[in-house]
Amino acid sequence: MRVRRISTALGSAAALALALSACGTAEVGGDGGEGGGEGNGGGDTITIGVKYDQPGLGLDEGGTPVGFDVDVATYIAGELGYTPEQIEWTEAASANRESFLQQGTVDMIVATYSITDERRQVVDFAGPYYVAQQDILTQADDSEINGPEDLAGKTLCSASGSRSANNIVDSEEDGGLGVDAQLREAGNYSECLELLGNGTVDAVTTDNTILAGFAAQNPGQYRVVNNPFGEEKYGVGLPAGSTERCEEINAAITKMWDEGQAAEYLEAAFGETDFAYEESVPELDACA
């Protein structure tokens, strides 16, 4: 895959805000009265779960979510026959993504939702639409932590419902790195940032996309270690048994990358950060 690094250094909150404003801007709660059923969608509205607290990816700005995931979701919905006005946005925190899909609260979830075998037991995935890598965020003046191995004896924060911290602390037999760090679970990554800022935890770990957004939103306060490991395949979460819809979304993802739209969305979201992103379409998983 080709990799493009956006050269500007991390750190301009104002510039990030401008970048975010360039992202998708479908209003929360489409009115649904203008016939999404005339397109391929088969209904008046489509309900999509996104994050509301992740700068650059999914951030609630006065009732309008913006970010890379929002742009991707808007594009996919368009390919399914829905206009932006027909999208109803719902906040999907890490801990409630499976339940939202199982209960029919949403039609799909585009929320840094990593594809795993465990999750595939209860929900379906299309994609991935992007492949991120895991990294670590520390306070800006912390020079001791420069990789997962440096977390031994440290306190590590991860959001409820995320497996990122387990990738570090679980034994090698269980697929982890076997690092002896103490885990601290928070409700979401915004809470992890608060704990990191007040010194309750030593580091936060999750996808480098998420960490880059937070670091840019808080210039001079946090540092991304920039020593990525593993990979996180961002999928579009769907209710179990959504094989046909999965195939439609995979076709939309391929088109999005082929047309250059995905690269434009990444540039808009992370154009003011030192974040390296893939420039070519990820290898899509087969729909079950």
Short mmCIF file of C-alpha atoms in Angstrom, two decimals:
data_model
loop_
_atom_site.label_atom_id
_atom_site.label_comp_id
_atom_site.label_asym_id
_atom_site.label_seq_id
_atom_site.Cartn_x
_atom_site.Cartn_y
_atom_site.Cartn_z
CA MET A 1 0.00 0.00 0.00
CA ARG A 2 1.13 3.53 -0.67
CA VAL A 3 1.60 5.61 2.44
CA ARG A 4 1.31 9.36 2.55
CA ARG A 5 2.59 11.39 5.48
CA ILE A 6 1.01 14.74 6.11
CA SER A 7 4.04 16.83 6.88
CA THR A 8 2.78 19.56 9.18
CA ALA A 9 3.67 18.96 12.85
CA LEU A 10 0.98 18.02 15.33
CA GLY A 11 -0.34 20.85 17.36
CA SER A 12 -2.70 23.46 15.91
CA ALA A 13 -6.13 23.19 17.49
CA ALA A 14 -7.44 26.03 15.38
CA ALA A 15 -6.21 24.36 12.21
CA LEU A 16 -7.78 21.07 13.26
CA ALA A 17 -11.08 22.83 13.78
CA LEU A 18 -10.86 24.18 10.22
CA ALA A 19 -10.08 20.71 8.96
CA LEU A 20 -13.00 19.25 10.83
CA SER A 21 -15.34 21.86 9.43
CA ALA A 22 -14.44 20.61 5.97
CA CYS A 23 -15.71 17.13 6.84
CA GLY A 24 -19.21 15.69 6.45
CA THR A 25 -21.97 17.92 7.76
CA ALA A 26 -25.22 15.99 7.51
CA GLU A 27 -27.57 17.29 10.16
CA VAL A 28 -28.49 15.08 13.08
CA GLY A 29 -31.91 13.51 12.58
CA GLY A 30 -32.88 13.59 8.89
CA ASP A 31 -36.54 14.44 8.30
CA GLY A 32 -37.10 11.26 6.31
CA GLY A 33 -39.95 12.76 4.37
CA GLU A 34 -38.48 12.83 0.89
CA GLY A 35 -38.35 9.22 -0.12
CA GLY A 36 -35.07 7.46 0.50
CA GLY A 37 -37.12 4.49 -0.66
CA GLU A 38 -36.80 5.77 -4.23
CA GLY A 39 -33.07 4.96 -4.10
CA ASN A 40 -31.36 1.73 -3.21
CA GLY A 41 -31.80 2.25 0.51
CA GLY A 42 -35.37 1.02 0.72
CA GLY A 43 -36.50 3.45 3.43
CA ASP A 44 -37.06 7.11 4.19
CA THR A 45 -34.11 7.39 6.56
CA ILE A 46 -31.04 5.47 7.63
CA THR A 47 -29.72 5.57 11.20
CA ILE A 48 -25.95 5.49 11.55
CA GLY A 49 -23.95 5.25 14.76
CA VAL A 50 -20.76 7.33 14.96
CA LYS A 51 -18.50 8.58 17.72
CA TYR A 52 -19.18 12.04 19.15
CA ASP A 53 -15.95 12.49 21.11
CA GLN A 54 -13.10 11.67 18.72
CA PRO A 55 -11.50 14.68 16.99
CA GLY A 56 -10.79 14.04 13.33
CA LEU A 57 -12.99 10.94 13.25
CA GLY A 58 -16.36 11.61 14.86
CA LEU A 59 -16.94 14.78 16.85
CA ASP A 60 -20.22 16.44 17.80
CA GLU A 61 -20.03 20.11 16.86
CA GLY A 62 -23.25 21.72 18.06
CA GLY A 63 -25.49 18.85 17.00
CA THR A 64 -23.67 18.09 13.74
CA PRO A 65 -21.13 15.23 13.78
CA VAL A 66 -18.00 15.79 11.69
CA GLY A 67 -14.87 13.78 10.90
CA PHE A 68 -13.45 11.05 8.70
CA ASP A 69 -15.90 8.38 9.87
CA VAL A 70 -18.81 10.75 9.29
CA ASP A 71 -17.62 11.46 5.76
CA VAL A 72 -17.20 7.75 5.04
CA ALA A 73 -20.67 7.01 6.43
CA THR A 74 -22.23 9.82 4.39
CA TYR A 75 -20.58 8.53 1.20
CA ILE A 76 -21.71 4.96 1.85
CA ALA A 77 -25.26 6.09 2.61
CA GLY A 78 -25.29 8.01 -0.68
CA GLU A 79 -24.30 4.89 -2.57
CA LEU A 80 -27.15 3.07 -0.83
CA GLY A 81 -29.64 5.68 -2.04
CA TYR A 82 -29.85 8.11 0.90
CA THR A 83 -29.22 11.83 0.78
CA PRO A 84 -27.41 13.52 3.69
CA GLU A 85 -30.75 14.87 4.88
CA GLN A 86 -32.03 11.32 5.24
CA ILE A 87 -29.29 10.29 7.65
CA GLU A 88 -30.15 10.13 11.34
CA TRP A 89 -26.97 10.22 13.44
CA THR A 90 -26.70 8.44 16.78
CA GLU A 91 -23.81 8.47 19.23
CA ALA A 92 -22.29 4.99 19.40
CA ALA A 93 -19.81 4.64 22.25
CA SER A 94 -17.40 1.69 22.18
CA ALA A 95 -19.34 -0.19 24.86
CA ASN A 96 -22.73 -0.12 23.12
CA ARG A 97 -21.92 -0.83 19.49
CA GLU A 98 -22.89 -4.50 19.53
CA SER A 99 -26.08 -3.88 21.50
CA PHE A 100 -27.15 -1.06 19.16
CA LEU A 101 -26.87 -3.39 16.19
CA GLN A 102 -28.53 -6.32 17.93
CA GLN A 103 -31.44 -4.21 19.19
CA GLY A 104 -32.01 -2.38 15.90
CA THR A 105 -31.14 1.01 17.38
CA VAL A 106 -29.03 1.72 14.29
CA ASP A 107 -28.80 0.38 10.75
CA MET A 108 -25.02 0.53 10.68
CA ILE A 109 -22.09 1.75 12.74
CA VAL A 110 -19.07 3.63 11.39
CA ALA A 111 -17.17 4.42 14.57
CA THR A 112 -13.54 3.24 14.54
CA TYR A 113 -15.11 -0.20 14.92
CA SER A 114 -12.29 -2.72 14.60
CA ILE A 115 -13.14 -6.04 12.94
CA THR A 116 -12.40 -8.96 15.26
CA ASP A 117 -13.35 -12.63 15.28
CA GLU A 118 -14.98 -12.16 18.68
CA ARG A 119 -17.25 -9.39 17.40
CA ARG A 120 -18.08 -11.36 14.28
CA GLN A 121 -19.83 -13.88 16.53
CA VAL A 122 -22.64 -11.38 17.16
CA VAL A 123 -22.54 -8.79 14.34
CA ASP A 124 -21.55 -8.57 10.68
CA PHE A 125 -18.92 -6.29 9.17
CA ALA A 126 -18.39 -4.72 5.77
CA GLY A 127 -14.96 -3.41 4.87
CA PRO A 128 -12.52 -2.58 6.23
CA TYR A 129 -12.74 0.99 4.95
CA TYR A 130 -9.44 1.87 6.65
CA VAL A 131 -6.61 0.03 8.42
CA ALA A 132 -5.15 1.91 11.38
CA GLN A 133 -2.35 0.91 13.73
CA GLN A 134 -2.25 0.99 17.51
CA ASP A 135 -0.07 3.53 19.32
CA ILE A 136 0.38 5.18 22.71
CA LEU A 137 -0.32 8.69 24.01
CA THR A 138 1.54 10.18 26.99
CA GLN A 139 1.92 13.59 28.56
CA ALA A 140 4.13 15.80 26.43
CA ASP A 141 6.98 15.88 28.95
CA ASP A 142 7.08 12.11 29.46
CA SER A 143 10.26 10.79 27.84
CA GLU A 144 10.20 7.38 29.50
CA ILE A 145 7.43 5.75 27.48
CA ASN A 146 8.44 5.20 23.85
CA GLY A 147 6.82 1.86 23.11
CA PRO A 148 4.65 -0.87 24.60
CA GLU A 149 7.54 -2.45 26.50
CA ASP A 150 8.00 0.80 28.48
CA LEU A 151 4.52 0.43 29.99
CA ALA A 152 5.62 -2.26 32.46
CA GLY A 153 4.70 -1.05 35.92
CA LYS A 154 2.73 1.87 34.50
CA THR A 155 -1.02 2.57 34.56
CA LEU A 156 -2.65 2.33 31.16
CA CYS A 157 -6.09 3.65 30.20
CA SER A 158 -8.44 2.34 27.55
CA ALA A 159 -12.13 2.93 26.87
CA SER A 160 -14.84 0.51 27.94
CA GLY A 161 -15.65 -1.85 25.09
CA SER A 162 -12.23 -1.44 23.44
CA ARG A 163 -9.66 -4.24 23.21
CA SER A 164 -6.66 -1.96 22.68
CA ALA A 165 -5.23 -2.25 26.19
CA ASN A 166 -5.64 -6.03 26.10
CA ASN A 167 -3.41 -6.15 23.05
CA ILE A 168 -0.64 -4.93 25.35
CA VAL A 169 -1.30 -6.67 28.66
CA ASP A 170 -2.68 -10.05 27.56
CA SER A 171 -0.22 -12.93 27.42
CA GLU A 172 1.38 -13.87 24.14
CA GLU A 173 -0.66 -17.09 24.18
CA ASP A 174 -3.80 -14.93 24.20
CA GLY A 175 -2.57 -12.71 21.39
CA GLY A 176 -1.13 -9.89 23.50
CA LEU A 177 2.35 -8.57 24.18
CA GLY A 178 2.45 -9.74 27.79
CA VAL A 179 3.41 -6.33 29.25
CA ASP A 180 2.84 -6.08 33.02
CA ALA A 181 0.88 -2.81 33.08
CA GLN A 182 -2.05 -1.92 35.33
CA LEU A 183 -5.28 -1.30 33.45
CA ARG A 184 -7.65 1.58 34.15
CA GLU A 185 -10.92 1.49 32.23
CA ALA A 186 -12.82 4.69 31.42
CA GLY A 187 -16.19 5.24 29.81
CA ASN A 188 -14.63 6.73 26.68
CA TYR A 189 -11.37 8.16 25.42
CA SER A 190 -12.26 11.70 26.49
CA GLU A 191 -12.30 10.41 30.07
CA CYS A 192 -8.95 8.69 29.45
CA LEU A 193 -7.54 12.05 28.35
CA GLU A 194 -8.74 13.65 31.59
CA LEU A 195 -7.08 10.89 33.61
CA LEU A 196 -3.87 11.31 31.64
CA GLY A 197 -3.94 15.07 32.09
CA ASN A 198 -4.27 14.88 35.88
CA GLY A 199 -1.67 12.13 36.24
CA THR A 200 -4.04 9.34 37.29
CA VAL A 201 -2.79 7.21 34.41
CA ASP A 202 0.57 7.22 32.65
CA ALA A 203 -0.59 6.53 29.11
CA VAL A 204 -3.57 5.94 26.84
CA THR A 205 -3.54 3.37 24.08
CA THR A 206 -5.78 2.98 21.06
CA ASP A 207 -5.64 3.55 17.31
CA ASN A 208 -3.16 6.12 16.01
CA THR A 209 -5.97 7.93 14.20
CA ILE A 210 -7.77 8.59 17.49
CA LEU A 211 -4.61 9.60 19.34
CA ALA A 212 -3.51 11.96 16.56
CA GLY A 213 -6.83 13.77 16.75
CA PHE A 214 -6.65 14.21 20.51
CA ALA A 215 -3.04 15.38 20.41
CA ALA A 216 -3.86 17.98 17.77
CA GLN A 217 -6.84 19.20 19.79
CA ASN A 218 -4.60 19.72 22.84
CA PRO A 219 -1.36 21.25 21.47
CA GLY A 220 1.65 20.94 23.72
CA GLN A 221 -0.15 18.82 26.30
CA TYR A 222 0.13 15.30 24.90
CA ARG A 223 2.60 13.31 22.81
CA VAL A 224 1.91 10.45 20.43
CA VAL A 225 4.77 7.98 20.82
CA ASN A 226 4.68 7.31 17.04
CA ASN A 227 5.84 3.72 17.47
CA PRO A 228 2.84 1.91 15.95
CA PHE A 229 2.24 -1.80 16.32
CA GLY A 230 -0.42 -4.23 15.21
CA GLU A 231 -3.28 -3.15 13.01
CA GLU A 232 -6.91 -2.21 13.50
CA LYS A 233 -9.22 -2.85 10.56
CA TYR A 234 -12.09 -0.34 10.70
CA GLY A 235 -15.27 -2.03 9.57
CA VAL A 236 -18.85 -0.94 9.03
CA GLY A 237 -20.83 -2.73 11.71
CA LEU A 238 -24.08 -4.34 10.57
CA PRO A 239 -26.74 -6.53 12.17
CA ALA A 240 -26.04 -10.24 11.90
CA GLY A 241 -27.25 -11.72 8.61
CA SER A 242 -26.61 -8.59 6.50
CA THR A 243 -24.73 -10.33 3.70
CA GLU A 244 -26.40 -8.45 0.83
CA ARG A 245 -25.99 -5.08 2.52
CA CYS A 246 -22.36 -5.95 3.28
CA GLU A 247 -21.67 -6.55 -0.41
CA GLU A 248 -23.29 -3.22 -1.33
CA ILE A 249 -21.16 -1.39 1.22
CA ASN A 250 -17.97 -3.13 0.07
CA ALA A 251 -18.71 -1.93 -3.46
CA ALA A 252 -19.20 1.60 -2.12
CA ILE A 253 -15.90 1.46 -0.18
CA THR A 254 -14.01 0.35 -3.28
CA LYS A 255 -15.54 3.16 -5.32
CA MET A 256 -14.78 5.70 -2.58
CA TRP A 257 -11.08 4.83 -2.70
CA ASP A 258 -10.91 4.51 -6.50
CA GLU A 259 -12.43 7.97 -6.93
CA GLY A 260 -9.97 9.52 -4.48
CA GLN A 261 -12.70 10.51 -2.03
CA ALA A 262 -11.22 8.54 0.87
CA ALA A 263 -7.88 10.35 0.53
CA GLU A 264 -9.70 13.70 0.47
CA TYR A 265 -11.56 12.80 3.66
CA LEU A 266 -8.31 11.81 5.39
CA GLU A 267 -6.64 15.05 4.29
CA ALA A 268 -9.56 17.09 5.60
CA ALA A 269 -9.53 15.30 8.94
CA PHE A 270 -5.79 15.06 9.56
CA GLY A 271 -4.26 17.65 7.26
CA GLU A 272 -2.78 19.59 10.16
CA THR A 273 -1.19 16.62 11.89
CA ASP A 274 1.94 14.52 11.44
CA PHE A 275 -0.17 11.47 10.76
CA ALA A 276 0.82 8.94 8.09
CA TYR A 277 -2.11 7.30 6.35
CA GLU A 278 -2.63 4.64 3.72
CA GLU A 279 -3.53 5.94 0.26
CA SER A 280 -4.91 2.82 -1.38
CA VAL A 281 -8.03 0.75 -0.83
CA PRO A 282 -7.68 -1.81 1.99
CA GLU A 283 -8.08 -5.49 1.22
CA LEU A 284 -11.77 -6.09 1.84
CA ASP A 285 -12.97 -9.08 3.81
CA ALA A 286 -15.47 -11.43 2.20
CA CYS A 287 -19.07 -10.98 3.31
CA ALA A 288 -20.32 -13.96 5.29
#
